[in-house]
């Protein structure tokens, strides 16, 4: 068994964003000087989170399970296994993400620049919210 498979989720204080199903977060650090958010995200096994797009660069490391990416129409696009490190630029691409056979836990290091990180959408692709630097600061303080 690899070290990545030994994560004890019971020792992490997971929080859920209101109105966002199948996704929990634990903010590790906010770098005020560089406006970087380091956060663990846990995505439920066999589920997909809401439509969204990344409005800031993200560095990601899959710590547990599979990180699955889906097209906006729900078609599987990519599977990132435990241990995969990915650097993703901000993008106009709307997509969903989720876990594989077990909950996926991914370290996201978000280079927010002090602004928007994610644009959140409903199932029809209409923007319903935004998650950015200020929102992460408020979540961290709570």
mmCIF file of N, CA and C in Angstrom:
data_model
loop_
_atom_site.group_PDB
_atom_site.id
_atom_site.type_symbol
_atom_site.label_atom_id
_atom_site.label_comp_id
_atom_site.label_asym_id
_atom_site.label_seq_id
_atom_site.Cartn_x
_atom_site.Cartn_y
_atom_site.Cartn_z
ATOM 1 N N UNK A 1 0.851 -1.181 0.000
ATOM 2 C CA UNK A 1 0.000 0.000 0.000
ATOM 3 C C UNK A 1 0.893 1.240 0.000
ATOM 4 N N UNK A 2 0.589 2.196 -0.868
ATOM 5 C CA UNK A 2 1.393 3.414 -0.933
ATOM 6 C C UNK A 2 1.003 4.373 0.187
ATOM 7 N N UNK A 3 1.889 5.318 0.469
ATOM 8 C CA UNK A 3 1.614 6.323 1.505
ATOM 9 C C UNK A 3 0.371 7.129 1.157
ATOM 10 N N UNK A 4 0.102 7.325 -0.147
ATOM 11 C CA UNK A 4 -1.066 8.105 -0.557
ATOM 12 C C UNK A 4 -2.371 7.433 -0.147
ATOM 13 N N UNK A 5 -2.382 6.117 -0.031
ATOM 14 C CA UNK A 5 -3.603 5.403 0.294
ATOM 15 C C UNK A 5 -3.859 5.337 1.796
ATOM 16 N N UNK A 6 -3.027 5.956 2.597
ATOM 17 C CA UNK A 6 -3.156 5.883 4.051
ATOM 18 C C UNK A 6 -3.748 7.152 4.655
ATOM 19 N N UNK A 7 -4.378 7.985 3.867
ATOM 20 C CA UNK A 7 -4.966 9.224 4.357
ATOM 21 C C UNK A 7 -6.100 8.907 5.327
ATOM 22 N N UNK A 8 -6.077 9.529 6.492
ATOM 23 C CA UNK A 8 -7.127 9.341 7.491
ATOM 24 C C UNK A 8 -8.076 10.532 7.423
ATOM 25 N N UNK A 9 -9.165 10.381 6.679
ATOM 26 C CA UNK A 9 -10.128 11.468 6.500
ATOM 27 C C UNK A 9 -10.808 11.884 7.797
ATOM 28 N N UNK A 10 -10.800 11.011 8.798
ATOM 29 C CA UNK A 10 -11.449 11.344 10.066
ATOM 30 C C UNK A 10 -10.683 12.404 10.853
ATOM 31 N N UNK A 11 -9.409 12.625 10.525
ATOM 32 C CA UNK A 11 -8.617 13.629 11.249
ATOM 33 C C UNK A 11 -8.671 14.997 10.566
ATOM 34 N N UNK A 12 -9.361 15.083 9.450
ATOM 35 C CA UNK A 12 -9.465 16.343 8.707
ATOM 36 C C UNK A 12 -10.825 16.966 8.987
ATOM 37 N N UNK A 13 -10.829 18.252 9.292
ATOM 38 C CA UNK A 13 -12.067 18.979 9.584
ATOM 39 C C UNK A 13 -12.704 19.429 8.266
ATOM 40 N N UNK A 14 -13.438 18.508 7.627
ATOM 41 C CA UNK A 14 -14.059 18.801 6.330
ATOM 42 C C UNK A 14 -15.264 19.718 6.509
ATOM 43 N N UNK A 15 -15.397 20.678 5.617
ATOM 44 C CA UNK A 15 -16.548 21.595 5.573
ATOM 45 C C UNK A 15 -17.207 21.443 4.214
ATOM 46 N N UNK A 16 -18.481 21.790 4.134
ATOM 47 C CA UNK A 16 -19.182 21.736 2.852
ATOM 48 C C UNK A 16 -19.649 23.136 2.474
ATOM 49 N N UNK A 17 -19.448 23.475 1.201
ATOM 50 C CA UNK A 17 -19.953 24.748 0.704
ATOM 51 C C UNK A 17 -21.470 24.662 0.609
ATOM 52 N N UNK A 18 -22.193 25.660 1.112
ATOM 53 C CA UNK A 18 -23.656 25.632 1.016
ATOM 54 C C UNK A 18 -24.102 25.513 -0.447
ATOM 55 N N UNK A 19 -25.008 24.581 -0.701
ATOM 56 C CA UNK A 19 -25.567 24.419 -2.033
ATOM 57 C C UNK A 19 -24.698 23.650 -3.012
ATOM 58 N N UNK A 20 -23.533 23.159 -2.569
ATOM 59 C CA UNK A 20 -22.646 22.405 -3.460
ATOM 60 C C UNK A 20 -22.585 20.968 -2.952
ATOM 61 N N UNK A 21 -23.264 20.086 -3.665
ATOM 62 C CA UNK A 21 -23.315 18.678 -3.265
ATOM 63 C C UNK A 21 -22.051 17.933 -3.667
ATOM 64 N N UNK A 22 -21.709 16.914 -2.905
ATOM 65 C CA UNK A 22 -20.640 15.960 -3.218
ATOM 66 C C UNK A 22 -19.233 16.555 -3.134
ATOM 67 N N UNK A 23 -19.074 17.700 -2.474
ATOM 68 C CA UNK A 23 -17.769 18.366 -2.389
ATOM 69 C C UNK A 23 -17.571 18.912 -0.977
ATOM 70 N N UNK A 24 -16.392 18.604 -0.409
ATOM 71 C CA UNK A 24 -16.009 19.122 0.902
ATOM 72 C C UNK A 24 -14.637 19.757 0.772
ATOM 73 N N UNK A 25 -14.323 20.685 1.658
ATOM 74 C CA UNK A 25 -13.035 21.372 1.588
ATOM 75 C C UNK A 25 -12.407 21.473 2.965
ATOM 76 N N UNK A 26 -11.107 21.644 2.950
ATOM 77 C CA UNK A 26 -10.336 21.948 4.159
ATOM 78 C C UNK A 26 -9.198 22.868 3.719
ATOM 79 N N UNK A 27 -9.280 24.135 4.095
ATOM 80 C CA UNK A 27 -8.266 25.110 3.703
ATOM 81 C C UNK A 27 -7.030 24.915 4.569
ATOM 82 N N UNK A 28 -5.904 24.686 3.923
ATOM 83 C CA UNK A 28 -4.639 24.476 4.624
ATOM 84 C C UNK A 28 -3.915 25.788 4.884
ATOM 85 N N UNK A 29 -3.929 26.686 3.889
ATOM 86 C CA UNK A 29 -3.164 27.929 4.020
ATOM 87 C C UNK A 29 -3.654 28.957 3.017
ATOM 88 N N UNK A 30 -3.548 30.218 3.408
ATOM 89 C CA UNK A 30 -3.766 31.353 2.513
ATOM 90 C C UNK A 30 -2.489 32.180 2.517
ATOM 91 N N UNK A 31 -1.868 32.301 1.382
ATOM 92 C CA UNK A 31 -0.649 33.099 1.244
ATOM 93 C C UNK A 31 -1.061 34.497 0.811
ATOM 94 N N UNK A 32 -1.145 35.406 1.780
ATOM 95 C CA UNK A 32 -1.601 36.782 1.524
ATOM 96 C C UNK A 32 -0.712 37.502 0.516
ATOM 97 N N UNK A 33 0.592 37.326 0.639
ATOM 98 C CA UNK A 33 1.518 38.053 -0.236
ATOM 99 C C UNK A 33 1.357 37.643 -1.701
ATOM 100 N N UNK A 34 1.251 36.337 -1.942
ATOM 101 C CA UNK A 34 1.180 35.830 -3.320
ATOM 102 C C UNK A 34 -0.243 35.502 -3.770
ATOM 103 N N UNK A 35 -1.207 35.643 -2.854
ATOM 104 C CA UNK A 35 -2.621 35.361 -3.141
ATOM 105 C C UNK A 35 -2.816 33.934 -3.651
ATOM 106 N N UNK A 36 -2.254 32.979 -2.899
ATOM 107 C CA UNK A 36 -2.365 31.556 -3.214
ATOM 108 C C UNK A 36 -3.197 30.883 -2.126
ATOM 109 N N UNK A 37 -4.153 30.057 -2.552
ATOM 110 C CA UNK A 37 -4.969 29.268 -1.640
ATOM 111 C C UNK A 37 -4.536 27.817 -1.773
ATOM 112 N N UNK A 38 -4.151 27.198 -0.656
ATOM 113 C CA UNK A 38 -3.860 25.772 -0.631
ATOM 114 C C UNK A 38 -5.000 25.100 0.119
ATOM 115 N N UNK A 39 -5.714 24.221 -0.581
ATOM 116 C CA UNK A 39 -6.924 23.627 -0.027
ATOM 117 C C UNK A 39 -7.028 22.162 -0.439
ATOM 118 N N UNK A 40 -7.471 21.331 0.504
ATOM 119 C CA UNK A 40 -7.817 19.956 0.175
ATOM 120 C C UNK A 40 -9.281 19.943 -0.243
ATOM 121 N N UNK A 41 -9.574 19.291 -1.362
ATOM 122 C CA UNK A 41 -10.953 19.105 -1.794
ATOM 123 C C UNK A 41 -11.226 17.608 -1.820
ATOM 124 N N UNK A 42 -12.370 17.232 -1.271
ATOM 125 C CA UNK A 42 -12.801 15.833 -1.292
ATOM 126 C C UNK A 42 -14.075 15.748 -2.119
ATOM 127 N N UNK A 43 -14.049 14.890 -3.129
ATOM 128 C CA UNK A 43 -15.196 14.702 -4.014
ATOM 129 C C UNK A 43 -15.736 13.296 -3.812
ATOM 130 N N UNK A 44 -17.044 13.195 -3.638
ATOM 131 C CA UNK A 44 -17.685 11.923 -3.306
ATOM 132 C C UNK A 44 -17.473 10.873 -4.388
ATOM 133 N N UNK A 45 -17.297 9.647 -3.943
ATOM 134 C CA UNK A 45 -17.141 8.509 -4.841
ATOM 135 C C UNK A 45 -18.366 8.377 -5.737
ATOM 136 N N UNK A 46 -18.119 8.191 -7.038
ATOM 137 C CA UNK A 46 -19.197 7.941 -7.981
ATOM 138 C C UNK A 46 -20.122 9.107 -8.246
ATOM 139 N N UNK A 47 -19.759 10.296 -7.811
ATOM 140 C CA UNK A 47 -20.605 11.482 -7.983
ATOM 141 C C UNK A 47 -19.869 12.548 -8.785
ATOM 142 N N UNK A 48 -20.628 13.537 -9.252
ATOM 143 C CA UNK A 48 -20.061 14.680 -9.967
ATOM 144 C C UNK A 48 -20.479 15.955 -9.247
ATOM 145 N N UNK A 49 -19.548 16.897 -9.149
ATOM 146 C CA UNK A 49 -19.886 18.187 -8.554
ATOM 147 C C UNK A 49 -20.503 19.077 -9.632
ATOM 148 N N UNK A 50 -20.915 20.266 -9.246
ATOM 149 C CA UNK A 50 -21.599 21.170 -10.144
ATOM 150 C C UNK A 50 -20.711 21.627 -11.307
ATOM 151 N N UNK A 51 -21.367 22.108 -12.350
ATOM 152 C CA UNK A 51 -20.648 22.701 -13.472
ATOM 153 C C UNK A 51 -19.867 23.912 -12.987
ATOM 154 N N UNK A 52 -18.668 24.079 -13.528
ATOM 155 C CA UNK A 52 -17.858 25.239 -13.164
ATOM 156 C C UNK A 52 -16.736 25.408 -14.182
ATOM 157 N N UNK A 53 -16.049 26.510 -14.042
ATOM 158 C CA UNK A 53 -14.822 26.701 -14.813
ATOM 159 C C UNK A 53 -13.790 27.335 -13.895
ATOM 160 N N UNK A 54 -12.527 27.052 -14.186
ATOM 161 C CA UNK A 54 -11.427 27.579 -13.383
ATOM 162 C C UNK A 54 -11.028 28.933 -13.950
ATOM 163 N N UNK A 55 -11.137 29.974 -13.136
ATOM 164 C CA UNK A 55 -10.801 31.329 -13.569
ATOM 165 C C UNK A 55 -9.426 31.757 -13.062
ATOM 166 N N UNK A 56 -8.710 30.820 -12.450
ATOM 167 C CA UNK A 56 -7.344 31.054 -11.970
ATOM 168 C C UNK A 56 -6.546 29.775 -12.206
ATOM 169 N N UNK A 57 -5.231 29.884 -12.326
ATOM 170 C CA UNK A 57 -4.408 28.684 -12.465
ATOM 171 C C UNK A 57 -4.500 27.805 -11.205
ATOM 172 N N UNK A 58 -4.491 26.487 -11.423
ATOM 173 C CA UNK A 58 -4.560 25.505 -10.336
ATOM 174 C C UNK A 58 -3.448 24.486 -10.501
ATOM 175 N N UNK A 59 -2.711 24.221 -9.426
ATOM 176 C CA UNK A 59 -1.799 23.086 -9.364
ATOM 177 C C UNK A 59 -2.489 22.060 -8.494
ATOM 178 N N UNK A 60 -2.547 20.792 -8.965
ATOM 179 C CA UNK A 60 -3.323 19.777 -8.268
ATOM 180 C C UNK A 60 -2.511 18.501 -8.088
ATOM 181 N N UNK A 61 -2.642 17.897 -6.899
ATOM 182 C CA UNK A 61 -2.033 16.606 -6.606
ATOM 183 C C UNK A 61 -3.122 15.686 -6.063
ATOM 184 N N UNK A 62 -3.350 14.563 -6.736
ATOM 185 C CA UNK A 62 -4.341 13.597 -6.277
ATOM 186 C C UNK A 62 -3.718 12.799 -5.135
ATOM 187 N N UNK A 63 -4.325 12.912 -3.962
ATOM 188 C CA UNK A 63 -3.810 12.271 -2.756
ATOM 189 C C UNK A 63 -4.497 10.934 -2.496
ATOM 190 N N UNK A 64 -5.763 10.838 -2.870
ATOM 191 C CA UNK A 64 -6.531 9.605 -2.635
ATOM 192 C C UNK A 64 -7.499 9.397 -3.783
ATOM 193 N N UNK A 65 -7.657 8.161 -4.203
ATOM 194 C CA UNK A 65 -8.655 7.808 -5.209
ATOM 195 C C UNK A 65 -8.311 8.300 -6.602
ATOM 196 N N UNK A 66 -9.337 8.434 -7.412
ATOM 197 C CA UNK A 66 -9.211 8.956 -8.771
ATOM 198 C C UNK A 66 -9.932 10.287 -8.870
ATOM 199 N N UNK A 67 -9.299 11.229 -9.508
ATOM 200 C CA UNK A 67 -9.895 12.532 -9.793
ATOM 201 C C UNK A 67 -10.429 12.443 -11.213
ATOM 202 N N UNK A 68 -11.749 12.429 -11.339
ATOM 203 C CA UNK A 68 -12.369 12.290 -12.651
ATOM 204 C C UNK A 68 -12.872 13.638 -13.147
ATOM 205 N N UNK A 69 -12.584 13.930 -14.414
ATOM 206 C CA UNK A 69 -13.042 15.149 -15.060
ATOM 207 C C UNK A 69 -14.039 14.788 -16.143
ATOM 208 N N UNK A 70 -15.116 15.577 -16.216
ATOM 209 C CA UNK A 70 -16.211 15.322 -17.142
ATOM 210 C C UNK A 70 -16.476 16.555 -18.007
ATOM 211 N N UNK A 71 -16.864 16.306 -19.251
ATOM 212 C CA UNK A 71 -17.316 17.377 -20.128
ATOM 213 C C UNK A 71 -18.592 17.971 -19.528
ATOM 214 N N UNK A 72 -19.004 19.130 -20.024
ATOM 215 C CA UNK A 72 -20.230 19.768 -19.536
ATOM 216 C C UNK A 72 -21.447 18.857 -19.712
ATOM 217 N N UNK A 73 -21.439 18.016 -20.753
ATOM 218 C CA UNK A 73 -22.561 17.106 -21.010
ATOM 219 C C UNK A 73 -22.509 15.837 -20.154
ATOM 220 N N UNK A 74 -21.505 15.705 -19.288
ATOM 221 C CA UNK A 74 -21.390 14.569 -18.383
ATOM 222 C C UNK A 74 -20.506 13.444 -18.879
ATOM 223 N N UNK A 75 -20.002 13.551 -20.108
ATOM 224 C CA UNK A 75 -19.141 12.512 -20.662
ATOM 225 C C UNK A 75 -17.764 12.562 -19.997
ATOM 226 N N UNK A 76 -17.247 11.385 -19.588
ATOM 227 C CA UNK A 76 -15.939 11.299 -18.950
ATOM 228 C C UNK A 76 -14.857 11.783 -19.899
ATOM 229 N N UNK A 77 -14.028 12.705 -19.417
ATOM 230 C CA UNK A 77 -12.974 13.292 -20.241
ATOM 231 C C UNK A 77 -11.592 12.757 -19.863
ATOM 232 N N UNK A 78 -11.338 12.662 -18.532
ATOM 233 C CA UNK A 78 -10.005 12.280 -18.064
ATOM 234 C C UNK A 78 -10.103 11.674 -16.677
ATOM 235 N N UNK A 79 -9.206 10.719 -16.397
ATOM 236 C CA UNK A 79 -9.101 10.118 -15.064
ATOM 237 C C UNK A 79 -7.672 10.335 -14.585
ATOM 238 N N UNK A 80 -7.535 10.995 -13.433
ATOM 239 C CA UNK A 80 -6.222 11.242 -12.838
ATOM 240 C C UNK A 80 -6.070 10.339 -11.618
ATOM 241 N N UNK A 81 -5.117 9.421 -11.651
ATOM 242 C CA UNK A 81 -4.949 8.474 -10.542
ATOM 243 C C UNK A 81 -4.230 9.107 -9.353
ATOM 244 N N UNK A 82 -4.261 8.402 -8.231
ATOM 245 C CA UNK A 82 -3.516 8.807 -7.043
ATOM 246 C C UNK A 82 -2.062 9.064 -7.428
ATOM 247 N N UNK A 83 -1.530 10.180 -6.949
ATOM 248 C CA UNK A 83 -0.139 10.545 -7.214
ATOM 249 C C UNK A 83 0.052 11.455 -8.407
ATOM 250 N N UNK A 84 -0.970 11.662 -9.231
ATOM 251 C CA UNK A 84 -0.846 12.507 -10.421
ATOM 252 C C UNK A 84 -0.809 13.978 -10.022
ATOM 253 N N UNK A 85 0.189 14.692 -10.529
ATOM 254 C CA UNK A 85 0.315 16.138 -10.335
ATOM 255 C C UNK A 85 -0.005 16.801 -11.664
ATOM 256 N N UNK A 86 -0.876 17.813 -11.625
ATOM 257 C CA UNK A 86 -1.304 18.503 -12.832
ATOM 258 C C UNK A 86 -1.246 20.007 -12.609
ATOM 259 N N UNK A 87 -0.765 20.722 -13.613
ATOM 260 C CA UNK A 87 -0.785 22.183 -13.615
ATOM 261 C C UNK A 87 -1.799 22.600 -14.676
ATOM 262 N N UNK A 88 -2.835 23.330 -14.249
ATOM 263 C CA UNK A 88 -3.895 23.740 -15.172
ATOM 264 C C UNK A 88 -4.029 25.255 -15.174
ATOM 265 N N UNK A 89 -3.988 25.867 -16.356
ATOM 266 C CA UNK A 89 -4.190 27.313 -16.434
ATOM 267 C C UNK A 89 -5.669 27.658 -16.267
ATOM 268 N N UNK A 90 -5.956 28.925 -16.065
ATOM 269 C CA UNK A 90 -7.347 29.373 -16.107
ATOM 270 C C UNK A 90 -7.894 29.008 -17.481
ATOM 271 N N UNK A 91 -9.200 28.722 -17.539
ATOM 272 C CA UNK A 91 -9.762 28.251 -18.806
ATOM 273 C C UNK A 91 -11.233 28.623 -18.919
ATOM 274 N N UNK A 92 -11.692 28.796 -20.136
ATOM 275 C CA UNK A 92 -13.110 29.039 -20.408
ATOM 276 C C UNK A 92 -13.904 27.736 -20.407
ATOM 277 N N UNK A 93 -13.205 26.595 -20.354
ATOM 278 C CA UNK A 93 -13.858 25.287 -20.427
ATOM 279 C C UNK A 93 -14.729 25.039 -19.203
ATOM 280 N N UNK A 94 -15.996 24.744 -19.456
ATOM 281 C CA UNK A 94 -16.943 24.411 -18.399
ATOM 282 C C UNK A 94 -16.935 22.892 -18.243
ATOM 283 N N UNK A 95 -16.863 22.425 -17.003
ATOM 284 C CA UNK A 95 -16.765 20.990 -16.764
ATOM 285 C C UNK A 95 -17.277 20.639 -15.373
ATOM 286 N N UNK A 96 -17.286 19.330 -15.100
ATOM 287 C CA UNK A 96 -17.582 18.797 -13.774
ATOM 288 C C UNK A 96 -16.393 17.952 -13.355
ATOM 289 N N UNK A 97 -16.304 17.693 -12.067
ATOM 290 C CA UNK A 97 -15.267 16.817 -11.533
ATOM 291 C C UNK A 97 -15.933 15.886 -10.529
ATOM 292 N N UNK A 98 -15.236 14.811 -10.172
ATOM 293 C CA UNK A 98 -15.791 13.894 -9.197
ATOM 294 C C UNK A 98 -14.806 12.829 -8.791
ATOM 295 N N UNK A 99 -15.273 11.932 -7.923
ATOM 296 C CA UNK A 99 -14.459 10.834 -7.443
ATOM 297 C C UNK A 99 -14.744 9.556 -8.205
ATOM 298 N N UNK A 100 -13.825 8.601 -8.089
ATOM 299 C CA UNK A 100 -13.985 7.291 -8.718
ATOM 300 C C UNK A 100 -14.712 6.341 -7.796
ATOM 301 N N UNK A 101 -14.112 5.179 -7.545
ATOM 302 C CA UNK A 101 -14.742 4.166 -6.703
ATOM 303 C C UNK A 101 -14.702 4.518 -5.222
ATOM 304 N N UNK A 102 -13.777 5.388 -4.828
ATOM 305 C CA UNK A 102 -13.702 5.909 -3.455
ATOM 306 C C UNK A 102 -13.669 7.427 -3.548
ATOM 307 N N UNK A 103 -13.924 8.092 -2.434
ATOM 308 C CA UNK A 103 -13.829 9.552 -2.433
ATOM 309 C C UNK A 103 -12.453 9.969 -2.929
ATOM 310 N N UNK A 104 -12.426 10.961 -3.788
ATOM 311 C CA UNK A 104 -11.163 11.524 -4.257
ATOM 312 C C UNK A 104 -10.768 12.663 -3.328
ATOM 313 N N UNK A 105 -9.502 12.717 -2.959
ATOM 314 C CA UNK A 105 -8.970 13.839 -2.185
ATOM 315 C C UNK A 105 -7.833 14.422 -3.005
ATOM 316 N N UNK A 106 -7.951 15.724 -3.284
ATOM 317 C CA UNK A 106 -6.989 16.401 -4.144
ATOM 318 C C UNK A 106 -6.491 17.664 -3.440
ATOM 319 N N UNK A 107 -5.193 17.857 -3.465
ATOM 320 C CA UNK A 107 -4.614 19.118 -2.997
ATOM 321 C C UNK A 107 -4.665 20.094 -4.160
ATOM 322 N N UNK A 108 -5.383 21.193 -3.987
ATOM 323 C CA UNK A 108 -5.437 22.267 -4.968
ATOM 324 C C UNK A 108 -4.616 23.429 -4.431
ATOM 325 N N UNK A 109 -3.690 23.908 -5.225
ATOM 326 C CA UNK A 109 -2.946 25.128 -4.920
ATOM 327 C C UNK A 109 -3.378 26.131 -5.978
ATOM 328 N N UNK A 110 -4.215 27.080 -5.561
ATOM 329 C CA UNK A 110 -4.904 27.983 -6.483
ATOM 330 C C UNK A 110 -4.196 29.329 -6.500
ATOM 331 N N UNK A 111 -3.708 29.724 -7.649
ATOM 332 C CA UNK A 111 -3.012 31.010 -7.835
ATOM 333 C C UNK A 111 -4.040 32.075 -8.187
ATOM 334 N N UNK A 112 -4.721 32.603 -7.192
ATOM 335 C CA UNK A 112 -5.885 33.468 -7.409
ATOM 336 C C UNK A 112 -5.535 34.864 -7.909
ATOM 337 N N UNK A 113 -4.352 35.353 -7.598
ATOM 338 C CA UNK A 113 -4.026 36.733 -7.951
ATOM 339 C C UNK A 113 -4.870 37.740 -7.191
ATOM 340 N N UNK A 114 -5.610 37.270 -6.183
ATOM 341 C CA UNK A 114 -6.469 38.148 -5.395
ATOM 342 C C UNK A 114 -7.868 38.283 -5.964
ATOM 343 N N UNK A 115 -8.160 37.591 -7.059
ATOM 344 C CA UNK A 115 -9.471 37.702 -7.700
ATOM 345 C C UNK A 115 -10.225 36.385 -7.710
ATOM 346 N N UNK A 116 -10.921 36.165 -8.802
ATOM 347 C CA UNK A 116 -11.764 34.988 -8.963
ATOM 348 C C UNK A 116 -10.934 33.718 -9.109
ATOM 349 N N UNK A 117 -11.469 32.623 -8.555
ATOM 350 C CA UNK A 117 -10.851 31.292 -8.693
ATOM 351 C C UNK A 117 -11.728 30.362 -9.522
ATOM 352 N N UNK A 118 -13.042 30.410 -9.260
ATOM 353 C CA UNK A 118 -13.991 29.527 -9.946
ATOM 354 C C UNK A 118 -15.284 30.276 -10.233
ATOM 355 N N UNK A 119 -15.862 30.006 -11.394
ATOM 356 C CA UNK A 119 -17.198 30.464 -11.732
ATOM 357 C C UNK A 119 -18.109 29.246 -11.623
ATOM 358 N N UNK A 120 -19.151 29.329 -10.796
ATOM 359 C CA UNK A 120 -20.054 28.215 -10.528
ATOM 360 C C UNK A 120 -21.306 28.355 -11.378
ATOM 361 N N UNK A 121 -21.805 27.226 -11.916
ATOM 362 C CA UNK A 121 -22.919 27.264 -12.856
ATOM 363 C C UNK A 121 -23.987 26.241 -12.507
ATOM 364 N N UNK A 122 -25.206 26.510 -12.956
ATOM 365 C CA UNK A 122 -26.278 25.524 -12.806
ATOM 366 C C UNK A 122 -26.199 24.535 -13.964
ATOM 367 N N UNK A 123 -27.113 23.575 -13.994
ATOM 368 C CA UNK A 123 -27.073 22.527 -15.012
ATOM 369 C C UNK A 123 -27.277 23.051 -16.433
ATOM 370 N N UNK A 124 -27.824 24.258 -16.570
ATOM 371 C CA UNK A 124 -28.020 24.861 -17.890
ATOM 372 C C UNK A 124 -26.854 25.746 -18.313
ATOM 373 N N UNK A 125 -25.819 25.829 -17.465
ATOM 374 C CA UNK A 125 -24.653 26.637 -17.799
ATOM 375 C C UNK A 125 -24.775 28.104 -17.422
ATOM 376 N N UNK A 126 -25.802 28.450 -16.647
ATOM 377 C CA UNK A 126 -25.966 29.826 -16.177
ATOM 378 C C UNK A 126 -25.112 30.037 -14.934
ATOM 379 N N UNK A 127 -24.397 31.147 -14.878
ATOM 380 C CA UNK A 127 -23.574 31.460 -13.719
ATOM 381 C C UNK A 127 -24.457 31.697 -12.501
ATOM 382 N N UNK A 128 -24.160 30.984 -11.414
ATOM 383 C CA UNK A 128 -24.929 31.120 -10.176
ATOM 384 C C UNK A 128 -24.071 31.622 -9.023
ATOM 385 N N UNK A 129 -22.768 31.723 -9.241
ATOM 386 C CA UNK A 129 -21.901 32.200 -8.180
ATOM 387 C C UNK A 129 -20.451 32.209 -8.605
ATOM 388 N N UNK A 130 -19.649 32.755 -7.713
ATOM 389 C CA UNK A 130 -18.218 32.826 -7.954
ATOM 390 C C UNK A 130 -17.519 32.539 -6.635
ATOM 391 N N UNK A 131 -16.400 31.883 -6.710
ATOM 392 C CA UNK A 131 -15.588 31.604 -5.537
ATOM 393 C C UNK A 131 -14.210 32.167 -5.825
ATOM 394 N N UNK A 132 -13.818 33.145 -5.034
ATOM 395 C CA UNK A 132 -12.541 33.812 -5.267
ATOM 396 C C UNK A 132 -11.744 33.999 -3.989
ATOM 397 N N UNK A 133 -10.708 34.792 -4.102
ATOM 398 C CA UNK A 133 -9.800 35.045 -2.984
ATOM 399 C C UNK A 133 -10.560 35.505 -1.739
ATOM 400 N N UNK A 134 -11.438 36.476 -1.883
ATOM 401 C CA UNK A 134 -12.150 37.018 -0.720
ATOM 402 C C UNK A 134 -13.063 35.970 -0.081
ATOM 403 N N UNK A 135 -13.703 35.148 -0.911
ATOM 404 C CA UNK A 135 -14.560 34.088 -0.376
ATOM 405 C C UNK A 135 -13.732 33.043 0.370
ATOM 406 N N UNK A 136 -12.568 32.686 -0.174
ATOM 407 C CA UNK A 136 -11.706 31.742 0.536
ATOM 408 C C UNK A 136 -11.216 32.329 1.853
ATOM 409 N N UNK A 137 -10.912 33.634 1.869
ATOM 410 C CA UNK A 137 -10.500 34.281 3.122
ATOM 411 C C UNK A 137 -11.620 34.187 4.165
ATOM 412 N N UNK A 138 -12.848 34.422 3.744
ATOM 413 C CA UNK A 138 -13.989 34.367 4.668
ATOM 414 C C UNK A 138 -14.207 32.933 5.167
ATOM 415 N N UNK A 139 -14.079 31.951 4.280
ATOM 416 C CA UNK A 139 -14.233 30.551 4.696
ATOM 417 C C UNK A 139 -13.138 30.158 5.684
ATOM 418 N N UNK A 140 -11.924 30.620 5.446
ATOM 419 C CA UNK A 140 -10.799 30.299 6.318
ATOM 420 C C UNK A 140 -10.982 30.920 7.709
ATOM 421 N N UNK A 141 -11.528 32.122 7.737
ATOM 422 C CA UNK A 141 -11.732 32.823 9.010
ATOM 423 C C UNK A 141 -12.892 32.219 9.820
ATOM 424 N N UNK A 142 -13.810 31.577 9.137
ATOM 425 C CA UNK A 142 -15.036 31.057 9.811
ATOM 426 C C UNK A 142 -14.731 29.877 10.730
#
